[in-house]
CSV table of C-alpha atoms in Angstrom, one decimal:
chain,number,residue,atom,x,y,z
A,1,MET,CA,-5.4,-19.5,-42.6
A,2,THR,CA,-4.4,-17.9,-39.3
A,3,ARG,CA,-6.8,-15.1,-38.2
A,4,SER,CA,-5.5,-11.9,-36.8
A,5,PRO,CA,-6.2,-10.9,-33.1
A,6,ILE,CA,-8.9,-8.5,-34.3
A,7,GLN,CA,-10.7,-11.2,-36.3
A,8,ARG,CA,-10.5,-13.5,-33.2
A,9,ALA,CA,-11.8,-10.9,-30.8
A,10,PRO,CA,-15.5,-11.3,-29.7
A,11,PRO,CA,-17.8,-8.7,-31.2
A,12,VAL,CA,-18.5,-7.2,-27.8
A,13,THR,CA,-14.8,-6.6,-27.3
A,14,LEU,CA,-14.6,-4.8,-30.7
A,15,LEU,CA,-17.6,-2.7,-29.8
A,16,ALA,CA,-16.1,-1.8,-26.5
A,17,ALA,CA,-12.8,-0.8,-28.1
A,18,GLY,CA,-14.6,1.3,-30.7
A,19,LEU,CA,-16.8,3.0,-28.0
A,20,LEU,CA,-13.7,3.7,-25.9
A,21,GLY,CA,-11.9,5.1,-28.9
A,22,VAL,CA,-14.8,7.4,-29.7
A,23,LEU,CA,-15.0,8.7,-26.2
A,24,LEU,CA,-11.3,9.3,-25.9
A,25,LEU,CA,-11.2,11.0,-29.3
A,26,ALA,CA,-14.2,13.2,-28.4
A,27,ALA,CA,-12.3,14.3,-25.2
A,28,VAL,CA,-9.1,15.1,-27.1
A,29,LEU,CA,-10.9,17.0,-29.9
A,30,ALA,CA,-13.4,18.8,-27.6
A,31,PRO,CA,-12.2,22.3,-28.5
A,32,ARG,CA,-12.9,21.5,-32.2
A,33,LEU,CA,-16.1,19.5,-31.7
A,34,ALA,CA,-17.9,21.6,-29.0
A,35,PRO,CA,-20.4,24.0,-30.6
A,36,HIS,CA,-20.4,26.4,-27.6
A,37,ASP,CA,-18.1,27.7,-24.9
A,38,PRO,CA,-18.7,25.2,-22.0
A,39,ARG,CA,-18.5,28.0,-19.5
A,40,HIS,CA,-20.7,30.6,-21.3
A,41,ALA,CA,-24.0,31.1,-19.4
A,42,VAL,CA,-27.1,32.4,-21.2
A,43,PRO,CA,-29.7,32.9,-18.6
A,44,GLU,CA,-32.6,33.1,-21.1
A,45,ASP,CA,-31.7,29.6,-22.4
A,46,GLN,CA,-31.7,27.8,-19.1
A,47,LEU,CA,-33.0,24.3,-18.9
A,48,GLN,CA,-33.9,24.0,-22.6
A,49,SER,CA,-34.6,20.5,-23.8
A,50,PRO,CA,-32.4,18.9,-26.4
A,51,SER,CA,-32.7,20.6,-29.8
A,52,ALA,CA,-30.7,21.2,-33.0
A,53,ALA,CA,-28.9,24.2,-31.3
A,54,HIS,CA,-28.3,22.2,-28.1
A,55,PRO,CA,-28.2,18.5,-28.8
A,56,PHE,CA,-28.1,17.6,-25.1
A,57,GLY,CA,-30.1,20.6,-23.9
A,58,THR,CA,-28.9,23.3,-21.5
A,59,ASP,CA,-28.3,23.4,-17.7
A,60,TYR,CA,-29.7,25.7,-15.1
A,61,LEU,CA,-27.4,28.5,-16.2
A,62,GLY,CA,-28.1,28.1,-19.8
A,63,ARG,CA,-24.8,26.5,-20.6
A,64,ASP,CA,-24.7,23.9,-23.5
A,65,VAL,CA,-24.6,20.4,-21.9
A,66,PHE,CA,-23.1,18.8,-25.0
A,67,SER,CA,-20.1,21.1,-25.0
A,68,ARG,CA,-19.7,20.6,-21.2
A,69,VAL,CA,-19.8,16.8,-21.6
A,70,LEU,CA,-17.0,17.0,-24.2
A,71,PHE,CA,-14.8,19.3,-22.2
A,72,GLY,CA,-15.8,17.4,-19.0
A,73,GLY,CA,-14.3,14.2,-20.6
A,74,ARG,CA,-11.0,16.0,-21.0
A,75,ARG,CA,-10.9,17.0,-17.3
A,76,THR,CA,-12.3,13.7,-15.8
A,77,LEU,CA,-10.2,11.4,-18.0
A,78,GLY,CA,-7.1,13.6,-17.5
A,79,MET,CA,-7.4,13.3,-13.8
A,80,ALA,CA,-8.0,9.6,-14.0
A,81,LEU,CA,-5.0,9.0,-16.3
A,82,LEU,CA,-2.7,11.0,-14.0
A,83,ALA,CA,-4.1,9.1,-10.9
A,84,ALA,CA,-3.6,5.7,-12.7
A,85,GLY,CA,0.0,6.7,-13.4
A,86,VAL,CA,0.5,7.6,-9.7
A,87,THR,CA,-0.9,4.2,-8.8
A,88,LEU,CA,0.9,2.0,-11.4
A,89,LEU,CA,4.5,3.2,-11.4
A,90,PRO,CA,5.1,3.3,-7.6
A,91,GLY,CA,2.8,0.3,-7.1
A,92,LEU,CA,4.8,-1.7,-9.6
A,93,ALA,CA,8.1,-0.7,-8.0
A,94,VAL,CA,6.9,-1.6,-4.5
A,95,GLY,CA,5.4,-4.9,-5.6
A,96,VAL,CA,8.5,-6.0,-7.5
A,97,VAL,CA,10.9,-5.0,-4.7
A,98,ALA,CA,8.7,-6.7,-2.1
A,99,GLY,CA,8.2,-9.8,-4.1
A,100,ALA,CA,11.8,-10.2,-5.0
A,101,GLY,CA,12.8,-9.4,-1.4
A,102,LYS,CA,10.7,-12.3,-0.1
A,103,HIS,CA,12.9,-14.8,-1.9
A,104,ALA,CA,16.2,-12.9,-1.4
A,105,ALA,CA,18.7,-13.5,1.4
A,106,GLY,CA,19.8,-10.9,3.9
A,107,PRO,CA,17.5,-7.9,4.5
A,108,GLY,CA,15.2,-8.9,1.6
A,109,PRO,CA,12.5,-10.6,3.7
A,110,TRP,CA,12.5,-7.7,6.2
A,111,LEU,CA,12.1,-5.2,3.4
A,112,ASP,CA,9.2,-7.2,2.1
A,113,ALA,CA,7.5,-7.4,5.5
A,114,GLY,CA,8.0,-3.7,6.1
A,115,LEU,CA,6.6,-2.6,2.8
A,116,MET,CA,3.6,-4.9,3.2
A,117,VAL,CA,2.8,-3.6,6.6
A,118,VAL,CA,2.6,-0.1,5.1
A,119,MET,CA,0.4,-1.4,2.2
A,120,ASP,CA,-1.9,-3.3,4.5
A,121,ALA,CA,-2.3,-0.2,6.7
A,122,LEU,CA,-3.4,1.7,3.7
A,123,LEU,CA,-5.7,-1.1,2.5
A,124,ALA,CA,-7.5,-1.0,5.9
A,125,PHE,CA,-9.2,2.2,4.6
A,126,PRO,CA,-11.9,2.0,2.0
A,127,HIS,CA,-10.6,3.3,-1.3
A,128,LEU,CA,-12.7,6.5,-1.5
A,129,LEU,CA,-12.3,7.3,2.2
A,130,LEU,CA,-8.5,7.2,1.8
A,131,ALA,CA,-8.8,9.5,-1.2
A,132,LEU,CA,-10.9,11.9,0.8
A,133,VAL,CA,-8.3,11.9,3.6
A,134,MET,CA,-5.6,12.6,1.1
A,135,VAL,CA,-7.6,15.5,-0.5
A,136,ALA,CA,-8.2,16.9,3.0
A,137,LEU,CA,-4.4,17.0,3.5
A,138,LEU,CA,-3.5,18.2,0.0
A,139,GLY,CA,-6.3,20.6,-0.6
A,140,SER,CA,-8.8,21.0,-3.5
A,141,GLY,CA,-7.9,20.9,-7.2
A,142,THR,CA,-7.6,18.5,-10.1
A,143,THR,CA,-3.9,17.7,-9.4
A,144,GLN,CA,-4.6,17.1,-5.8
A,145,ILE,CA,-7.5,14.8,-6.7
A,146,ALA,CA,-5.4,12.8,-9.1
A,147,LEU,CA,-2.6,12.4,-6.4
A,148,ALA,CA,-5.2,11.4,-3.8
A,149,VAL,CA,-6.9,8.8,-6.0
A,150,GLY,CA,-3.5,7.5,-7.2
A,151,VAL,CA,-2.2,7.0,-3.7
A,152,ALA,CA,-5.4,5.4,-2.6
A,153,GLY,CA,-5.1,2.8,-5.4
A,154,LEU,CA,-1.4,2.1,-4.8
A,155,PRO,CA,-1.7,-0.6,-2.1
A,156,ALA,CA,-3.9,-2.8,-4.1
A,157,TYR,CA,-1.7,-2.7,-7.2
A,158,ALA,CA,1.4,-3.2,-5.1
A,159,ARG,CA,-0.2,-6.3,-3.5
A,160,VAL,CA,-1.2,-7.8,-6.9
A,161,THR,CA,2.3,-7.1,-8.3
A,162,ARG,CA,4.0,-8.7,-5.3
A,163,ALA,CA,1.8,-11.8,-5.6
A,164,ALA,CA,2.5,-12.2,-9.3
A,165,VAL,CA,6.3,-11.7,-8.8
A,166,ILE,CA,6.4,-14.3,-6.0
A,167,GLU,CA,4.5,-16.8,-8.2
A,168,GLY,CA,6.8,-16.1,-11.1
A,169,LEU,CA,10.0,-16.5,-9.1
A,170,ALA,CA,8.7,-19.9,-7.8
A,171,ARG,CA,8.8,-21.4,-11.3
A,172,PRO,CA,11.4,-24.3,-11.5
A,173,HIS,CA,13.5,-22.8,-14.3
A,174,LEU,CA,13.9,-19.5,-12.5
A,175,ILE,CA,14.8,-21.3,-9.2
A,176,GLY,CA,17.5,-23.1,-11.3
A,177,ALA,CA,18.7,-19.8,-12.7
A,178,ARG,CA,19.1,-18.4,-9.3
A,179,ALA,CA,20.9,-21.5,-8.1
A,180,ILE,CA,23.6,-21.1,-10.8
A,181,GLY,CA,24.2,-17.4,-9.8
A,182,ALA,CA,21.8,-15.4,-11.9
A,183,GLY,CA,21.2,-11.9,-10.4
A,184,TRP,CA,17.8,-11.0,-9.0
A,185,GLY,CA,17.5,-7.9,-11.2
A,186,GLY,CA,18.1,-9.9,-14.4
A,187,VAL,CA,15.8,-12.7,-13.5
A,188,VAL,CA,13.0,-10.3,-12.6
A,189,TRP,CA,13.5,-8.0,-15.6
A,190,ARG,CA,14.0,-10.6,-18.3
A,191,HIS,CA,11.9,-13.5,-17.1
A,192,VAL,CA,9.3,-12.6,-14.4
A,193,LEU,CA,7.9,-9.2,-15.7
A,194,PRO,CA,7.3,-10.4,-19.2
A,195,GLY,CA,5.5,-13.4,-17.8
A,196,ILE,CA,3.2,-11.5,-15.5
A,197,ALA,CA,2.6,-8.5,-17.8
A,198,PRO,CA,-0.9,-9.7,-18.8
A,199,THR,CA,-2.0,-9.9,-15.2
A,200,LEU,CA,-0.5,-6.4,-14.4
A,201,LEU,CA,-2.1,-4.9,-17.6
A,202,ALA,CA,-5.5,-6.3,-16.7
A,203,PHE,CA,-5.4,-4.9,-13.2
A,204,ALA,CA,-4.1,-1.6,-14.6
A,205,GLY,CA,-7.4,-1.4,-16.6
A,206,VAL,CA,-9.3,-2.0,-13.4
A,207,THR,CA,-7.3,0.7,-11.7
A,208,LEU,CA,-8.2,3.1,-14.5
A,209,SER,CA,-11.9,2.4,-14.0
A,210,TRP,CA,-11.5,3.0,-10.3
A,211,ALA,CA,-9.7,6.2,-10.9
A,212,ILE,CA,-12.4,7.5,-13.3
A,213,LEU,CA,-15.2,6.8,-10.8
A,214,ASN,CA,-13.3,8.1,-7.8
A,215,SER,CA,-12.2,11.3,-9.5
A,216,ALA,CA,-15.7,12.0,-10.6
A,217,ALA,CA,-17.0,11.2,-7.0
A,218,LEU,CA,-14.5,13.7,-5.5
A,219,THR,CA,-15.4,16.5,-8.0
A,220,PHE,CA,-19.1,15.6,-7.3
A,221,LEU,CA,-18.5,16.3,-3.6
A,222,GLY,CA,-16.9,19.7,-4.5
A,223,TYR,CA,-13.2,19.0,-4.1
A,224,GLY,CA,-12.3,19.8,-7.7
A,225,GLY,CA,-11.5,23.4,-7.1
A,226,ASP,CA,-13.1,25.5,-9.9
A,227,ILE,CA,-16.8,24.6,-9.7
A,228,SER,CA,-17.5,26.3,-13.1
A,229,ALA,CA,-15.1,24.0,-14.9
A,230,PRO,CA,-16.8,21.3,-17.0
A,231,ASP,CA,-16.4,18.0,-15.3
A,232,TRP,CA,-18.7,14.9,-15.3
A,233,GLY,CA,-18.8,14.8,-11.5
A,234,VAL,CA,-19.5,18.5,-11.2
A,235,MET,CA,-22.2,18.3,-13.9
A,236,LEU,CA,-23.9,15.5,-11.9
A,237,ALA,CA,-23.7,17.6,-8.8
A,238,ASP,CA,-25.1,20.7,-10.6
A,239,GLY,CA,-28.1,18.6,-11.9
A,240,ARG,CA,-29.2,17.3,-8.5
A,241,ALA,CA,-31.6,20.2,-7.9
A,242,VAL,CA,-33.2,20.1,-11.4
A,243,TYR,CA,-33.1,16.5,-12.6
A,244,ARG,CA,-36.8,16.0,-12.1
A,245,VAL,CA,-37.7,18.8,-14.5
A,246,ALA,CA,-34.6,18.6,-16.7
A,247,PRO,CA,-33.3,15.0,-16.6
A,248,TRP,CA,-31.0,15.6,-19.6
A,249,VAL,CA,-28.8,17.6,-17.3
A,250,VAL,CA,-27.7,14.4,-15.5
A,251,ILE,CA,-28.4,11.8,-18.1
A,252,ALA,CA,-25.6,13.1,-20.5
A,253,PRO,CA,-22.7,13.2,-18.0
A,254,GLY,CA,-23.9,10.1,-16.3
A,255,ALA,CA,-24.1,8.1,-19.5
A,256,ALA,CA,-20.6,9.3,-20.6
A,257,LEU,CA,-19.2,8.2,-17.2
A,258,SER,CA,-21.0,4.9,-17.2
A,259,LEU,CA,-20.1,4.1,-20.9
A,260,THR,CA,-16.5,4.9,-20.4
A,261,VAL,CA,-16.1,2.5,-17.4
A,262,LEU,CA,-18.3,-0.1,-19.1
A,263,ALA,CA,-16.2,0.0,-22.3
A,264,ILE,CA,-13.0,-0.4,-20.2
A,265,ASN,CA,-14.4,-3.4,-18.3
A,266,LEU,CA,-15.7,-5.1,-21.5
A,267,LEU,CA,-12.4,-4.6,-23.2
A,268,LEU,CA,-10.6,-6.2,-20.2
A,269,ASN,CA,-13.0,-9.2,-20.2
A,270,GLY,CA,-12.4,-9.7,-23.9
A,271,SER,CA,-8.6,-9.5,-23.6
A,272,ARG,CA,-8.6,-12.3,-21.1
A,273,ARG,CA,-10.2,-14.8,-23.5
């Protein structure tokens, strides 16, 4: 009897998928799940340890940490998903055009060379440093952070896509298809992209992990605009001064951030088996 993909999946992969699903669902349902207003400060409740009223304790302004973690997930993951979209769509387009152009006649190789010069120039900068430069140009705010992180990740994804397209086009049956007059567009769309989809999807997951960490890093550094808005990076920054006396202030957002990235990476590892 043939087992389903879920039955064949390693237990760790299923656990990672379940954990990621819970975290995403908690972020989506934050307005219904949060017991308190994440922005509401109650000075007399500041730095309370975890209790029934405040499961994750309160921060230095008396705000409920559990509610802020839930709403922080919406903001952090929203920025990361937008950033991943900014990376993946243009990166896919650049990689496909460059990879196909390398094999094409006429101006194709020149187009490939020109695009890769630009991508290599961007890759010369460390990922987070390039995002910082972009934020400095665009200004502070969640949309600006998403755009900056997305543009910073674009060169790597374009490079991976280009390499996969070049490898795909080198297969004998596709060389034969081109020899009998098949168009580049049809060959790439019908034969190359379906074949390299697993590679691109795996690197898309890595891109999402980078986007989550870099978005949180930029809000941690104060580039998120509204500093009172709940965000995992902002919460870690707020807890720097009090983590010795109130460690729960940084443990909760740090654990949420780490578990999200860990779940994505474990899911990717399992999907490659």
